[in-house]
Coordinates of N, CA and C in Angstrom, one line a residue:
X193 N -73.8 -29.0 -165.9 CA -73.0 -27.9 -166.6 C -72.0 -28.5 -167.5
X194 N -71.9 -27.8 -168.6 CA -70.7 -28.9 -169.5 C -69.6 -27.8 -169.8
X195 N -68.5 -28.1 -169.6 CA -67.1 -27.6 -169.6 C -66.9 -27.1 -170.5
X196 N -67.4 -27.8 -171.8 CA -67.3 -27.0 -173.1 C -68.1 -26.4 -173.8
X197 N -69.1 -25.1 -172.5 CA -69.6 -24.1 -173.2 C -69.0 -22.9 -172.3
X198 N -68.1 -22.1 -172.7 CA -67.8 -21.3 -172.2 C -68.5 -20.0 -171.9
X199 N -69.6 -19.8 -171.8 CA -70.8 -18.6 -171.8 C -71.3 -19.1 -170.7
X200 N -71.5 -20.3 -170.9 CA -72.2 -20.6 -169.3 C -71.9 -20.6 -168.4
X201 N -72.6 -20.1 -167.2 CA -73.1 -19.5 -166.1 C -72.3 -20.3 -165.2
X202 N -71.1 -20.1 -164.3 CA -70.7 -21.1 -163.6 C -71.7 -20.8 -162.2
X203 N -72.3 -19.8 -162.0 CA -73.2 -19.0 -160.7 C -74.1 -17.9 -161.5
X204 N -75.4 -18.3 -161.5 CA -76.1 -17.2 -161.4 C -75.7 -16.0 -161.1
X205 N -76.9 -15.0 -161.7 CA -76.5 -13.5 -160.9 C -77.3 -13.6 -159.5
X206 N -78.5 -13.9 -159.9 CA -79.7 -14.2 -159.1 C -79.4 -14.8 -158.0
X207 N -78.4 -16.2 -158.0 CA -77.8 -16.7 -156.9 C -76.9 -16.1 -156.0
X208 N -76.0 -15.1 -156.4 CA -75.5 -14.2 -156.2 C -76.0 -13.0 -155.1
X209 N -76.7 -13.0 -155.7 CA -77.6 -11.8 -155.0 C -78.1 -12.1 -153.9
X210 N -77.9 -13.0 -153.3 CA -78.6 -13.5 -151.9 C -77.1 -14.1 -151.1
X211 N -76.1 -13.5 -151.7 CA -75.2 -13.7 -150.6 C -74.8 -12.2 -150.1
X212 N -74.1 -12.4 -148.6 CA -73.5 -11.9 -147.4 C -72.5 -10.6 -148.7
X213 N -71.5 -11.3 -149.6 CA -71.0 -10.6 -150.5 C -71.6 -9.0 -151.6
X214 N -72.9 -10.0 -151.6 CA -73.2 -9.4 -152.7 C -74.0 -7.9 -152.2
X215 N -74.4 -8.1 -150.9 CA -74.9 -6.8 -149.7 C -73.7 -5.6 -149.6
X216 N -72.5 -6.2 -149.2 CA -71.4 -5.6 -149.0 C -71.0 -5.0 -150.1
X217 N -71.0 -5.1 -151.5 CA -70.3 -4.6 -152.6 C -71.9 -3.4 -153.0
X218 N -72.7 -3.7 -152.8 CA -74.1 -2.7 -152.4 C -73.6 -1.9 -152.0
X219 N -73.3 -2.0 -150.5 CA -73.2 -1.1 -149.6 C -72.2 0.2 -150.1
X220 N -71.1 -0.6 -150.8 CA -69.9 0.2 -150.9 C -70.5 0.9 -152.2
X221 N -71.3 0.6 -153.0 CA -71.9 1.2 -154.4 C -72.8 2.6 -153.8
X222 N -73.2 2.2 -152.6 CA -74.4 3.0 -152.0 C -73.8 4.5 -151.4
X223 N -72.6 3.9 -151.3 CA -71.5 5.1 -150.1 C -71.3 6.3 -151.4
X224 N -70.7 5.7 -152.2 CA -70.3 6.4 -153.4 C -71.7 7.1 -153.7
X225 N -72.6 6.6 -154.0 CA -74.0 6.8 -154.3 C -74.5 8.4 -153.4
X226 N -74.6 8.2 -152.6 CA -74.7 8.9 -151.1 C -73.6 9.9 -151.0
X227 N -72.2 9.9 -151.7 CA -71.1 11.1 -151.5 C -71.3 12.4 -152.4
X228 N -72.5 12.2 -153.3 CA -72.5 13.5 -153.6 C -71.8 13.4 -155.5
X229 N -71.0 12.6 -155.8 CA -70.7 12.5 -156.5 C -71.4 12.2 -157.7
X230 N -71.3 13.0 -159.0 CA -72.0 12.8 -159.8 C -72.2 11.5 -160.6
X231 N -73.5 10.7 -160.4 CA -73.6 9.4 -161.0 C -73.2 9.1 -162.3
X232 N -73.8 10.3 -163.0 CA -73.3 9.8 -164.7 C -71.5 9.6 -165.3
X233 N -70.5 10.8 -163.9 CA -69.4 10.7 -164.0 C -69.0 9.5 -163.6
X234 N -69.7 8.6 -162.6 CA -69.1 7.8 -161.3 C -69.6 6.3 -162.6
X235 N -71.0 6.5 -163.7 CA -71.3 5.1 -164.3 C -70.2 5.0 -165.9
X236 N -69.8 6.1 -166.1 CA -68.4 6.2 -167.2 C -67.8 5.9 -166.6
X237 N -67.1 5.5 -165.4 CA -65.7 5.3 -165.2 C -66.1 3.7 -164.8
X238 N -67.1 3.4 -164.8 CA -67.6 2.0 -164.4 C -67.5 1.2 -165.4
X239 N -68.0 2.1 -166.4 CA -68.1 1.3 -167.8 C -66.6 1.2 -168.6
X240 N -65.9 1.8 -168.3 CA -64.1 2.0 -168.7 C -63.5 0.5 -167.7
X241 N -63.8 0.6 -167.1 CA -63.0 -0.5 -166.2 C -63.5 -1.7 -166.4
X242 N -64.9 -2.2 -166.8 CA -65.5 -3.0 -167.3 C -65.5 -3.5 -168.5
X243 N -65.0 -2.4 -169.7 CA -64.5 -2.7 -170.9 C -63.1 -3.4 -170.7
X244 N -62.4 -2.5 -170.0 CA -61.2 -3.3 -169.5 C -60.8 -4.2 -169.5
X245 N -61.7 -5.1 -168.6 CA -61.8 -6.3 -168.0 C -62.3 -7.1 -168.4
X246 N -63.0 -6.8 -169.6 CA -64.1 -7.3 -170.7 C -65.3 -8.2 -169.7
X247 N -65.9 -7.2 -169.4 CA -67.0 -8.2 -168.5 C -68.0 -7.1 -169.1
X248 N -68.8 -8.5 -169.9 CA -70.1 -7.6 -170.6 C -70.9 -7.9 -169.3
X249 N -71.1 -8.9 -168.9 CA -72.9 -8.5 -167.5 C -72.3 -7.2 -167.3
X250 N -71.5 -6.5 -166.6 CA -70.9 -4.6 -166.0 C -70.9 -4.0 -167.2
X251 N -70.7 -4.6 -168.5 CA -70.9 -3.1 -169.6 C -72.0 -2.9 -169.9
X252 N -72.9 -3.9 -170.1 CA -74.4 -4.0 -170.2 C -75.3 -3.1 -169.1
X253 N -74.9 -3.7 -167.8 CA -75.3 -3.2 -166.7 C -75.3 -1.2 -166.4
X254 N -74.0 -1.4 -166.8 CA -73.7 0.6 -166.5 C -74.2 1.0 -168.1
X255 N -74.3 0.7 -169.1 CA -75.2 1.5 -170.1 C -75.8 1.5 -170.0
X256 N -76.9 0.6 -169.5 CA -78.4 0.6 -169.0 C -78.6 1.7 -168.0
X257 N -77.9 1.7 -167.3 CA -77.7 2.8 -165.6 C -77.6 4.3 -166.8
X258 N -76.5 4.3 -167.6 CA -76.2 5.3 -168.0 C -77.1 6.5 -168.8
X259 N -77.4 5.1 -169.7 CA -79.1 5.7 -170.4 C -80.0 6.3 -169.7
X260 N -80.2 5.3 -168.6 CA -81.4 6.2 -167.8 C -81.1 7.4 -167.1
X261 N -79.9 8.1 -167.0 CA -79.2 9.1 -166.9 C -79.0 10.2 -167.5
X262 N -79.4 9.6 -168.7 CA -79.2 10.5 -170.0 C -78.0 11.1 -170.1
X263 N -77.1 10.0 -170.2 CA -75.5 10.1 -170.6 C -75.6 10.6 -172.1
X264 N -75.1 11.6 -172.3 CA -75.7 11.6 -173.9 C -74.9 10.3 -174.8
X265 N -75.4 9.8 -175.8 CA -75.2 8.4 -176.5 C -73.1 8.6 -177.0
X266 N -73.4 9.7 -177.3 CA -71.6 9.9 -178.2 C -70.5 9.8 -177.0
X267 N -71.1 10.4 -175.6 CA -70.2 9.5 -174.9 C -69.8 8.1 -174.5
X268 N -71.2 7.4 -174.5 CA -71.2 6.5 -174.2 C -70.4 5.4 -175.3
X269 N -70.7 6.2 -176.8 CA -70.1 5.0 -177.4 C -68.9 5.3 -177.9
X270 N -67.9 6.5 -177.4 CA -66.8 6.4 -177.2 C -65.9 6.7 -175.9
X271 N -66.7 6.1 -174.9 CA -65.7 5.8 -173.9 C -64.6 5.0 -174.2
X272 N -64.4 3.9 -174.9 CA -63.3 3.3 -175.2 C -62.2 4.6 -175.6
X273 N -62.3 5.1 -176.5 CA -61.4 5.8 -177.3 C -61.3 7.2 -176.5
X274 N -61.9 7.5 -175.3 CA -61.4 8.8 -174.5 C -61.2 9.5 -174.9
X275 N -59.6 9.3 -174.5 CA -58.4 10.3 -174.8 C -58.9 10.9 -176.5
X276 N -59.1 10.4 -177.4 CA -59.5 10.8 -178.8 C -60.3 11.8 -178.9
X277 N -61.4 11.2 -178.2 CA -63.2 11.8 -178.6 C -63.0 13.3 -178.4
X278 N -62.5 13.9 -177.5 CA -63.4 15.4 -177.6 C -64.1 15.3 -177.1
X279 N -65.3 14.7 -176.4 CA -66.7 15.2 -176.1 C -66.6 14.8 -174.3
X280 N -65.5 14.9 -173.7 CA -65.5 14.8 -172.6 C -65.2 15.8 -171.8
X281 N -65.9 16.4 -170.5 CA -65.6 17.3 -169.4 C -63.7 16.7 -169.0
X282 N -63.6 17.9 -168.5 CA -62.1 17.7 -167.5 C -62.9 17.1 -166.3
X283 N -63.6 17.2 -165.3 CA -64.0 15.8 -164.6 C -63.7 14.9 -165.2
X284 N -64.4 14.6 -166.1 CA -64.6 12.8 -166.8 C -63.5 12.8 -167.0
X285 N -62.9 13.7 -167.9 CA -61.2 13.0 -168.3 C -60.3 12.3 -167.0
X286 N -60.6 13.3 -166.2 CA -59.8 13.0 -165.3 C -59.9 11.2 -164.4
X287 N -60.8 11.0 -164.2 CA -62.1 10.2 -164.2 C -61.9 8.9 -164.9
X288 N -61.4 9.2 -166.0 CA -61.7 7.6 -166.8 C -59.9 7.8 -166.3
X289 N -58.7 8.6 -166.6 CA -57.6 8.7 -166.2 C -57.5 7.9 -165.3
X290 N -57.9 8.1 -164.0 CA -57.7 7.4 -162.6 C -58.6 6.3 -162.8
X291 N -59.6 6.0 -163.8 CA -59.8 4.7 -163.8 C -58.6 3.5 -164.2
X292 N -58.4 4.3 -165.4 CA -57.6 3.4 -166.2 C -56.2 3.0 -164.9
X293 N -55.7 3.8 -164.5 CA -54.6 3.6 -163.2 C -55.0 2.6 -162.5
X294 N -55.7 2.4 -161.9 CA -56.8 2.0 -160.7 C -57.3 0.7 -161.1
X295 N -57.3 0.7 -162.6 CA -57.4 -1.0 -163.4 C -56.6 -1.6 -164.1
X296 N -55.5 -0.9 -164.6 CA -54.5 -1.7 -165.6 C -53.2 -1.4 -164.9
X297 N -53.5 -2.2 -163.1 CA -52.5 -2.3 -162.0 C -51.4 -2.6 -162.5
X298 N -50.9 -3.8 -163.6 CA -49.7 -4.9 -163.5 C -48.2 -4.3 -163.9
X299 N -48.6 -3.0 -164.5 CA -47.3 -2.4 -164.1 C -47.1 -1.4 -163.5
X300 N -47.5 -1.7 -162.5 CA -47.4 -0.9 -161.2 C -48.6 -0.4 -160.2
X301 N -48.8 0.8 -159.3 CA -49.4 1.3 -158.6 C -49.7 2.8 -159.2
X302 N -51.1 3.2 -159.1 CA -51.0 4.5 -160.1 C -49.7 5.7 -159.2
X303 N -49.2 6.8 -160.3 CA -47.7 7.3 -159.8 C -48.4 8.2 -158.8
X304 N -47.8 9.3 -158.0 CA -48.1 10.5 -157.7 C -48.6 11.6 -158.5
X305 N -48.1 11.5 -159.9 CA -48.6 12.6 -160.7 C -49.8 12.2 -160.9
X306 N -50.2 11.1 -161.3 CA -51.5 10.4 -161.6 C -52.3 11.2 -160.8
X307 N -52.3 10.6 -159.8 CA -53.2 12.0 -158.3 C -53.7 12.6 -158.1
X308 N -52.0 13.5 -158.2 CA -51.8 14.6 -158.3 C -52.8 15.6 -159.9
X309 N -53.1 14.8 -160.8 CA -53.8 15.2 -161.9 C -55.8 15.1 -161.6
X310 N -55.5 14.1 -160.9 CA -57.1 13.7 -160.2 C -57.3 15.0 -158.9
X311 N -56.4 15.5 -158.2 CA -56.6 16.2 -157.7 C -56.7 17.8 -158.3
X312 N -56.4 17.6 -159.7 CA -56.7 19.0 -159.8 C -58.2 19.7 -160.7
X313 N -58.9 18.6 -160.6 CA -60.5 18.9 -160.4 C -61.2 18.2 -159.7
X314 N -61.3 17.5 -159.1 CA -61.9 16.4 -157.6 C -61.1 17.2 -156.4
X315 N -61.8 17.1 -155.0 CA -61.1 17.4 -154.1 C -60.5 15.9 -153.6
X316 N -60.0 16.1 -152.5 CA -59.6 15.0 -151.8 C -60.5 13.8 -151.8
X317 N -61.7 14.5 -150.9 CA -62.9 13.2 -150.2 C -63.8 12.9 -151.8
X318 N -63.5 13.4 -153.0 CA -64.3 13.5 -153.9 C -63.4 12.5 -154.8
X319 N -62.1 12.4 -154.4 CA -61.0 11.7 -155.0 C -61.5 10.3 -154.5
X320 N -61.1 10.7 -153.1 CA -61.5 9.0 -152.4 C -62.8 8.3 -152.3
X321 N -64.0 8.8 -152.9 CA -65.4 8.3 -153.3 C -65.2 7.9 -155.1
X322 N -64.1 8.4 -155.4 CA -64.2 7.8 -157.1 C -63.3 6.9 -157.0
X323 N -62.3 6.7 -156.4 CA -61.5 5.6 -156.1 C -62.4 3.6 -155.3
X324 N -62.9 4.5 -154.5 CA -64.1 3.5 -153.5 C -64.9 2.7 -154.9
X325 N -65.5 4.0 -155.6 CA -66.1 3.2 -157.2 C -65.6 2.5 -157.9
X326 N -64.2 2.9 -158.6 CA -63.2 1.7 -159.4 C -63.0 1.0 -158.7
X327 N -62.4 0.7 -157.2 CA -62.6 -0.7 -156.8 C -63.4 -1.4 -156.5
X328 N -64.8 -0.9 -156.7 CA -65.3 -1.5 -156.4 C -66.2 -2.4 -157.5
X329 N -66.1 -1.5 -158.7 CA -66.2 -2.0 -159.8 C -65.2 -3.1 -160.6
X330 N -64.3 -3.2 -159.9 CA -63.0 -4.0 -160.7 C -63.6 -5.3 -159.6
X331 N -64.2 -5.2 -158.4 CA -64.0 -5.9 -157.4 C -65.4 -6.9 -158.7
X332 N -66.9 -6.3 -158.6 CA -67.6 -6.4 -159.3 C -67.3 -7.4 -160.8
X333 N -66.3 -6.8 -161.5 CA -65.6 -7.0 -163.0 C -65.4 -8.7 -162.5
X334 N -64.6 -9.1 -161.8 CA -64.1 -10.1 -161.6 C -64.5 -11.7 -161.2
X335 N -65.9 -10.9 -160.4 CA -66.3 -11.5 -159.9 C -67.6 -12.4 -161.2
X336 N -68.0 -11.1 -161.6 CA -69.2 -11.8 -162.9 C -68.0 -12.4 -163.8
X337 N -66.9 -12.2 -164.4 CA -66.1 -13.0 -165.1 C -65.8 -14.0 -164.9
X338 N -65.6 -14.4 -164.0 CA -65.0 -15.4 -162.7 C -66.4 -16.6 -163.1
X339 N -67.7 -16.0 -162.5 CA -68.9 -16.8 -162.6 C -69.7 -16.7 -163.5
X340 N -69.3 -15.9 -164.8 CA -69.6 -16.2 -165.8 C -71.3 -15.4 -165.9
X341 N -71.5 -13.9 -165.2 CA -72.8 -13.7 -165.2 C -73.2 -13.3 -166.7
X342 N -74.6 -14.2 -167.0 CA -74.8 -13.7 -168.4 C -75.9 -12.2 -168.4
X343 N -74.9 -11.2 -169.4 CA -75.6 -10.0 -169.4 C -76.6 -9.5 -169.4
X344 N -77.0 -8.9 -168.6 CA -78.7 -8.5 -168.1 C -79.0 -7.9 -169.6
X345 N -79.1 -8.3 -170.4 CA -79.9 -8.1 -172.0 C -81.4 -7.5 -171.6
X346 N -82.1 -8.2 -170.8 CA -83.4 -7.8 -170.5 C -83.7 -7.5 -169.6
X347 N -82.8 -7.5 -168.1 CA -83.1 -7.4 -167.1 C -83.1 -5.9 -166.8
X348 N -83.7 -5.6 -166.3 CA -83.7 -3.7 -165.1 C -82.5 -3.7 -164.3
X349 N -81.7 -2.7 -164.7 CA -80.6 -2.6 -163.8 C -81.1 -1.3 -163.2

């Protein structure tokens, strides 16, 4: 492996995927999966925190998810710009809101109003299944950054 290509793969994904880790971060994708919660709401706020964090293998990964969803396209290609677009539900707003809290920690912990705003179209246990997903996606974000996974360009997510 040579130090001065920065693209390269410090760990496979593939190698990845056959650890103890990579079941557990499943499992917690599967919970959320399983809560009822709407996927196409739960792969935009995936793809917001992944832009974030700039980890293309996760932005690649949840467009691919998203498409097969039939996220319509004009969301997809202004999730960055949100707040701007117009073409978002009060779910989703809310949604990429408590993402953004939930990923751009460093100054601070999201407030009470924050919440308190997520609570006023999510219930509680609908709160704490979209929360379970940003962290678990940030958990995700860090990890392919970290090892450098190169973007499933062709692969089936």
């Amino acid at each position: 492996m040579s130090a001065h290509n920065p693209h390269e793969p410090r760990l496979s994904y593939e190698a990845f995927a056959k650890t103890a880790a990579y079941a557990a971060l499943l499992a917690l994708g599967k919970s959320v999966d399983e809560s009822g919660l709407e996927k196409p709401l739960t792969e935009i706020a995936k793809l917001r925190a992944s832009q974030i964090n700039g980890c293309a293998f996760c932005i690649q990964y949840h467009l691919t998810v998203a498409r097969r969803l039939a996220v319509p396209a004009e969301k997809l290609d202004l999730v960055a710009a949100w707040r701007e677009a117009g073409v978002f539900t009060p779910r989703e707003l809310a949604a990429l809101a408590w993402t953004e809290a939930l990923t751009l920690t460093s100054g601070g912990p999201p407030s009470d109003a924050d919440y308190a705003n997520l609570l006023e179209v999510f219930s509680a246990e609908e709160a704490m299944h979209l929360t379970v997903a940003i962290g678990t996606i940030n958990q995700w974000n860090r990890i392919a950054v970290a090892l450098r996974f190169a973007p499933p360009l062709a692969r089936a997510a």
